[in-house]
Amino acid sequence: MAVGWDHAFFIAALWLVCVFAPARIAVEVLHSRGPRIRRDLQLALAGRQDRYATSEHVTLMVETLFAREVHLPRLAPPDLGGKVIEAASRLSDGALRRGGGSAAVVQAATICATLLQHWTGAVAAGESAGAVPEAARRATAGNGVAPPALWDPSASVQDQWVTLRAVAGLAALTITLTAVYEDCSGRAAEAGGAFRALAEATLDYVDQVGLLLDGPPWDGVEGAAQRELSPERLSRLAETWLGFCAAPPPAPRRLRAFVEAVAG
């Protein structure tokens, strides 16, 4: 019996020394040095001509531009930044790989900005009007004035926060896609200033609505909505983006649905 216990102790000690300890050290090193290594890769990639040549390069550049340009609002959940980066990477890489080039990237940014203008305007209109009866909301949707999925002022606070967080994510996505276009094309987007102004104003406004802060009424941003989108497409874009933002990560199917909605 003693021999058996001695043998078991020897095996356990050997496992601790040869397997557990090295693995633990490797994990600690990865956690401490991993972010630094990634930052070094991003800095090295930023000056290269082929920085958008592969999907991995696109993701690194999106992370760099997101960190440089986006400041999420206070009500943003911890995983929202990662979801925006994932969506921007997928949209940018798909646009560049399909042969559309930087023009396809700015087209995606334009669609996001147009949806953002409508969505934030719907939030502002709902907050000004208060709760809308169900029959009136159905009539509005039937007339094609505003898709009912954009904002429901009679929803619970929790549901409204889900929507506001999605709107904040869309604003961050608009900024990021605009930055990707300008970086990979080497020129400023024609409506880039309006896109950024709209997105940054939205990031402030969602905190104002969600946290019940004092602030100016929403006025929109002139020139930000560069495309005409049908009510059906606006509703589809909002529905798929909201579904992706609300889902626990990873959510590849929901992201794919949004990417397909952007592609039309």
Short mmCIF file of C-alpha atoms in Angstrom, two decimals:
data_model
loop_
_atom_site.label_atom_id
_atom_site.label_comp_id
_atom_site.label_asym_id
_atom_site.label_seq_id
_atom_site.Cartn_x
_atom_site.Cartn_y
_atom_site.Cartn_z
CA MET A 1 0.00 0.00 0.00
CA ALA A 2 2.84 2.37 0.88
CA VAL A 3 4.51 1.60 -2.42
CA GLY A 4 1.28 2.52 -4.23
CA TRP A 5 1.02 5.87 -2.47
CA ASP A 6 4.70 6.59 -3.09
CA HIS A 7 4.19 5.83 -6.77
CA ALA A 8 1.13 8.09 -6.97
CA PHE A 9 2.98 10.89 -5.19
CA PHE A 10 5.90 10.55 -7.60
CA ILE A 11 3.58 10.73 -10.63
CA ALA A 12 1.78 13.78 -9.21
CA ALA A 13 5.05 15.56 -8.45
CA LEU A 14 6.38 14.75 -11.91
CA TRP A 15 3.19 16.10 -13.51
CA LEU A 16 3.40 19.32 -11.49
CA VAL A 17 7.03 19.91 -12.43
CA CYS A 18 6.93 18.83 -16.07
CA VAL A 19 3.41 19.78 -17.18
CA PHE A 20 1.52 22.11 -14.88
CA ALA A 21 4.31 24.52 -13.96
CA PRO A 22 5.53 25.11 -17.56
CA ALA A 23 1.96 25.50 -18.79
CA ARG A 24 1.18 27.97 -16.01
CA ILE A 25 4.30 29.98 -16.77
CA ALA A 26 3.43 30.03 -20.48
CA VAL A 27 -0.08 31.30 -19.73
CA GLU A 28 1.24 34.05 -17.46
CA VAL A 29 3.78 35.12 -20.07
CA LEU A 30 1.09 35.15 -22.76
CA HIS A 31 -1.20 37.33 -20.64
CA SER A 32 1.55 39.79 -19.79
CA ARG A 33 3.35 39.95 -23.12
CA GLY A 34 0.52 39.12 -25.54
CA PRO A 35 -0.98 42.64 -25.70
CA ARG A 36 2.50 44.15 -26.05
CA ILE A 37 3.35 41.80 -28.91
CA ARG A 38 0.07 42.67 -30.63
CA ARG A 39 0.75 46.40 -30.26
CA ASP A 40 4.20 45.90 -31.76
CA LEU A 41 2.64 44.08 -34.71
CA GLN A 42 0.14 46.89 -35.20
CA LEU A 43 2.85 49.55 -35.14
CA ALA A 44 5.00 47.61 -37.59
CA LEU A 45 2.06 47.02 -39.91
CA ALA A 46 0.82 50.62 -39.95
CA GLY A 47 3.63 51.83 -42.20
CA ARG A 48 3.51 48.98 -44.72
CA GLN A 49 1.98 49.19 -48.18
CA ASP A 50 0.45 45.72 -47.83
CA ARG A 51 -1.26 46.41 -44.50
CA TYR A 52 -4.65 45.35 -45.93
CA ALA A 53 -3.36 42.40 -47.95
CA THR A 54 -4.71 39.65 -45.67
CA SER A 55 -7.64 39.18 -43.33
CA GLU A 56 -5.27 39.15 -40.35
CA HIS A 57 -3.74 42.45 -41.44
CA VAL A 58 -7.19 43.98 -41.87
CA THR A 59 -8.15 42.98 -38.33
CA LEU A 60 -4.97 44.47 -36.89
CA MET A 61 -5.53 47.73 -38.76
CA VAL A 62 -9.18 47.88 -37.65
CA GLU A 63 -8.08 47.42 -34.04
CA THR A 64 -5.56 50.24 -34.44
CA LEU A 65 -8.03 52.66 -36.00
CA PHE A 66 -10.79 51.79 -33.54
CA ALA A 67 -8.49 52.44 -30.58
CA ARG A 68 -7.36 55.73 -32.12
CA GLU A 69 -10.72 57.19 -33.08
CA VAL A 70 -13.55 55.66 -31.04
CA HIS A 71 -14.56 56.56 -27.50
CA LEU A 72 -17.52 54.46 -26.45
CA PRO A 73 -20.20 55.93 -24.17
CA ARG A 74 -20.63 55.03 -20.53
CA LEU A 75 -23.58 52.71 -21.13
CA ALA A 76 -21.61 50.54 -23.57
CA PRO A 77 -21.16 46.95 -22.33
CA PRO A 78 -17.62 45.52 -22.09
CA ASP A 79 -17.97 43.39 -25.23
CA LEU A 80 -19.29 46.14 -27.53
CA GLY A 81 -15.86 47.29 -28.68
CA GLY A 82 -14.89 43.76 -29.69
CA LYS A 83 -18.12 43.35 -31.64
CA VAL A 84 -17.57 46.61 -33.50
CA ILE A 85 -14.02 45.55 -34.39
CA GLU A 86 -15.26 42.16 -35.57
CA ALA A 87 -17.99 43.71 -37.73
CA ALA A 88 -15.68 46.36 -39.19
CA SER A 89 -13.06 43.72 -39.96
CA ARG A 90 -15.58 41.48 -41.69
CA LEU A 91 -17.09 44.32 -43.72
CA SER A 92 -13.72 45.81 -44.68
CA ASP A 93 -12.11 42.50 -45.55
CA GLY A 94 -15.13 41.41 -47.57
CA ALA A 95 -15.19 44.68 -49.48
CA LEU A 96 -11.48 44.53 -50.27
CA ARG A 97 -11.48 40.81 -51.13
CA ARG A 98 -14.50 41.07 -53.46
CA GLY A 99 -12.63 43.51 -55.66
CA GLY A 100 -14.64 46.56 -54.67
CA GLY A 101 -11.60 48.12 -53.06
CA SER A 102 -11.77 51.14 -50.82
CA ALA A 103 -14.91 52.37 -52.62
CA ALA A 104 -16.81 49.38 -51.24
CA VAL A 105 -15.58 50.20 -47.73
CA VAL A 106 -16.89 53.76 -47.90
CA GLN A 107 -20.14 52.43 -49.34
CA ALA A 108 -20.56 50.28 -46.22
CA ALA A 109 -19.76 53.32 -44.06
CA THR A 110 -22.38 55.32 -45.97
CA ILE A 111 -25.05 52.68 -45.37
CA CYS A 112 -24.19 52.58 -41.66
CA ALA A 113 -24.29 56.38 -41.43
CA THR A 114 -27.65 56.52 -43.18
CA LEU A 115 -29.10 53.93 -40.81
CA LEU A 116 -27.55 55.77 -37.87
CA GLN A 117 -29.15 59.07 -38.90
CA HIS A 118 -32.58 57.44 -39.15
CA TRP A 119 -32.16 55.39 -35.98
CA THR A 120 -31.00 58.25 -33.77
CA GLY A 121 -33.71 60.45 -35.24
CA ALA A 122 -36.29 57.79 -34.38
CA VAL A 123 -35.00 57.66 -30.80
CA ALA A 124 -35.21 61.45 -30.52
CA ALA A 125 -38.70 61.55 -32.02
CA GLY A 126 -39.87 58.82 -29.68
CA GLU A 127 -38.43 60.55 -26.64
CA SER A 128 -40.14 63.80 -27.62
CA ALA A 129 -43.50 62.19 -28.31
CA GLY A 130 -43.49 59.74 -25.40
CA ALA A 131 -45.15 56.34 -25.53
CA VAL A 132 -46.99 55.67 -28.78
CA PRO A 133 -50.10 53.46 -28.78
CA GLU A 134 -49.72 50.10 -30.51
CA ALA A 135 -52.28 50.94 -33.21
CA ALA A 136 -50.51 54.17 -34.05
CA ARG A 137 -47.15 52.44 -34.26
CA ARG A 138 -48.57 49.87 -36.68
CA ALA A 139 -50.09 52.60 -38.83
CA THR A 140 -46.80 54.45 -38.96
CA ALA A 141 -44.98 51.32 -40.01
CA GLY A 142 -47.58 50.57 -42.67
CA ASN A 143 -47.18 54.02 -44.19
CA GLY A 144 -43.45 53.46 -44.42
CA VAL A 145 -42.54 56.56 -42.42
CA ALA A 146 -40.39 54.89 -39.78
CA PRO A 147 -39.77 51.17 -39.23
CA PRO A 148 -41.13 50.24 -35.77
CA ALA A 149 -37.97 48.28 -34.93
CA LEU A 150 -35.89 51.44 -34.59
CA TRP A 151 -37.27 52.66 -31.24
CA ASP A 152 -40.13 51.89 -28.90
CA PRO A 153 -40.57 54.60 -26.25
CA SER A 154 -42.99 52.37 -24.33
CA ALA A 155 -40.43 49.55 -23.96
CA SER A 156 -38.83 48.71 -20.63
CA VAL A 157 -35.64 50.45 -19.56
CA GLN A 158 -33.71 47.22 -20.09
CA ASP A 159 -34.98 46.87 -23.66
CA GLN A 160 -34.26 50.52 -24.38
CA TRP A 161 -30.70 50.07 -23.16
CA VAL A 162 -30.27 47.12 -25.52
CA THR A 163 -31.32 49.37 -28.39
CA LEU A 164 -29.21 52.33 -27.25
CA ARG A 165 -26.14 50.11 -26.98
CA ALA A 166 -26.73 48.87 -30.52
CA VAL A 167 -27.03 52.48 -31.72
CA ALA A 168 -23.75 53.30 -29.96
CA GLY A 169 -22.12 50.30 -31.62
CA LEU A 170 -23.40 51.44 -35.01
CA ALA A 171 -21.92 54.89 -34.41
CA ALA A 172 -18.57 53.32 -33.54
CA LEU A 173 -18.79 51.12 -36.63
CA THR A 174 -19.44 54.16 -38.82
CA ILE A 175 -16.36 55.94 -37.47
CA THR A 176 -14.19 52.84 -37.85
CA LEU A 177 -15.24 52.10 -41.44
CA THR A 178 -14.66 55.74 -42.38
CA ALA A 179 -11.18 55.56 -40.88
CA VAL A 180 -10.43 52.30 -42.70
CA TYR A 181 -11.47 53.84 -46.02
CA GLU A 182 -9.33 56.92 -45.50
CA ASP A 183 -6.32 54.87 -44.41
CA CYS A 184 -6.43 52.33 -47.22
CA SER A 185 -7.30 54.87 -49.94
CA GLY A 186 -4.97 57.62 -48.77
CA ARG A 187 -7.63 60.33 -49.09
CA ALA A 188 -10.37 61.84 -46.98
CA ALA A 189 -13.90 60.53 -47.42
CA GLU A 190 -16.13 63.07 -49.14
CA ALA A 191 -18.68 62.89 -46.33
CA GLY A 192 -16.19 61.74 -43.70
CA GLY A 193 -16.59 64.87 -41.60
CA ALA A 194 -20.37 64.49 -41.54
CA PHE A 195 -20.10 60.78 -40.74
CA ARG A 196 -17.81 61.44 -37.78
CA ALA A 197 -19.88 64.37 -36.52
CA LEU A 198 -23.04 62.26 -36.65
CA ALA A 199 -21.42 59.29 -34.94
CA GLU A 200 -19.77 61.31 -32.19
CA ALA A 201 -22.98 63.24 -31.51
CA THR A 202 -24.83 59.93 -31.33
CA LEU A 203 -22.36 58.50 -28.82
CA ASP A 204 -23.09 61.46 -26.56
CA TYR A 205 -26.82 61.31 -27.18
CA VAL A 206 -27.27 57.65 -26.22
CA ASP A 207 -25.74 58.41 -22.82
CA GLN A 208 -28.05 61.41 -22.53
CA VAL A 209 -31.12 59.27 -23.19
CA GLY A 210 -30.04 56.11 -21.40
CA LEU A 211 -28.66 57.77 -18.28
CA LEU A 212 -31.34 60.51 -18.18
CA LEU A 213 -28.79 63.30 -18.47
CA ASP A 214 -29.52 66.91 -19.31
CA GLY A 215 -28.50 67.89 -22.79
CA PRO A 216 -29.54 69.60 -26.00
CA PRO A 217 -32.26 68.11 -28.21
CA TRP A 218 -31.19 65.98 -31.13
CA ASP A 219 -30.85 68.02 -34.33
CA GLY A 220 -29.21 65.49 -36.61
CA VAL A 221 -26.23 66.21 -38.83
CA GLU A 222 -26.68 67.64 -42.29
CA GLY A 223 -25.10 65.63 -45.08
CA ALA A 224 -24.66 62.43 -43.08
CA ALA A 225 -27.43 60.45 -44.80
CA GLN A 226 -25.90 60.04 -48.26
CA ARG A 227 -28.15 57.23 -49.50
CA GLU A 228 -31.84 56.56 -49.79
CA LEU A 229 -32.74 53.30 -48.06
CA SER A 230 -36.20 51.79 -48.15
CA PRO A 231 -38.05 51.35 -44.85
CA GLU A 232 -37.80 47.60 -45.33
CA ARG A 233 -34.03 47.71 -45.71
CA LEU A 234 -33.65 50.09 -42.77
CA SER A 235 -35.68 47.69 -40.66
CA ARG A 236 -33.62 44.70 -41.81
CA LEU A 237 -30.33 46.47 -41.11
CA ALA A 238 -31.50 47.56 -37.66
CA GLU A 239 -32.88 44.14 -36.82
CA THR A 240 -29.72 42.26 -37.77
CA TRP A 241 -27.38 44.74 -36.08
CA LEU A 242 -29.48 44.76 -32.92
CA GLY A 243 -29.49 40.96 -32.91
CA PHE A 244 -25.72 40.81 -33.25
CA CYS A 245 -25.07 43.39 -30.53
CA ALA A 246 -27.50 41.75 -28.10
CA ALA A 247 -26.17 38.21 -28.56
CA PRO A 248 -23.40 36.84 -26.34
CA PRO A 249 -20.15 36.50 -28.28
CA PRO A 250 -19.26 34.86 -30.51
CA ALA A 251 -22.28 35.28 -32.78
CA PRO A 252 -21.05 34.48 -36.31
CA ARG A 253 -24.48 33.78 -37.79
CA ARG A 254 -25.91 37.06 -36.57
CA LEU A 255 -22.88 38.95 -37.83
CA ARG A 256 -23.20 37.24 -41.20
CA ALA A 257 -26.85 38.30 -41.37
CA PHE A 258 -25.86 41.93 -40.79
CA VAL A 259 -23.03 41.80 -43.33
CA GLU A 260 -25.44 40.38 -45.90
CA ALA A 261 -27.95 43.14 -45.10
CA VAL A 262 -25.27 45.78 -45.69
CA ALA A 263 -24.32 44.14 -48.97
CA GLY A 264 -27.97 44.35 -50.00
#
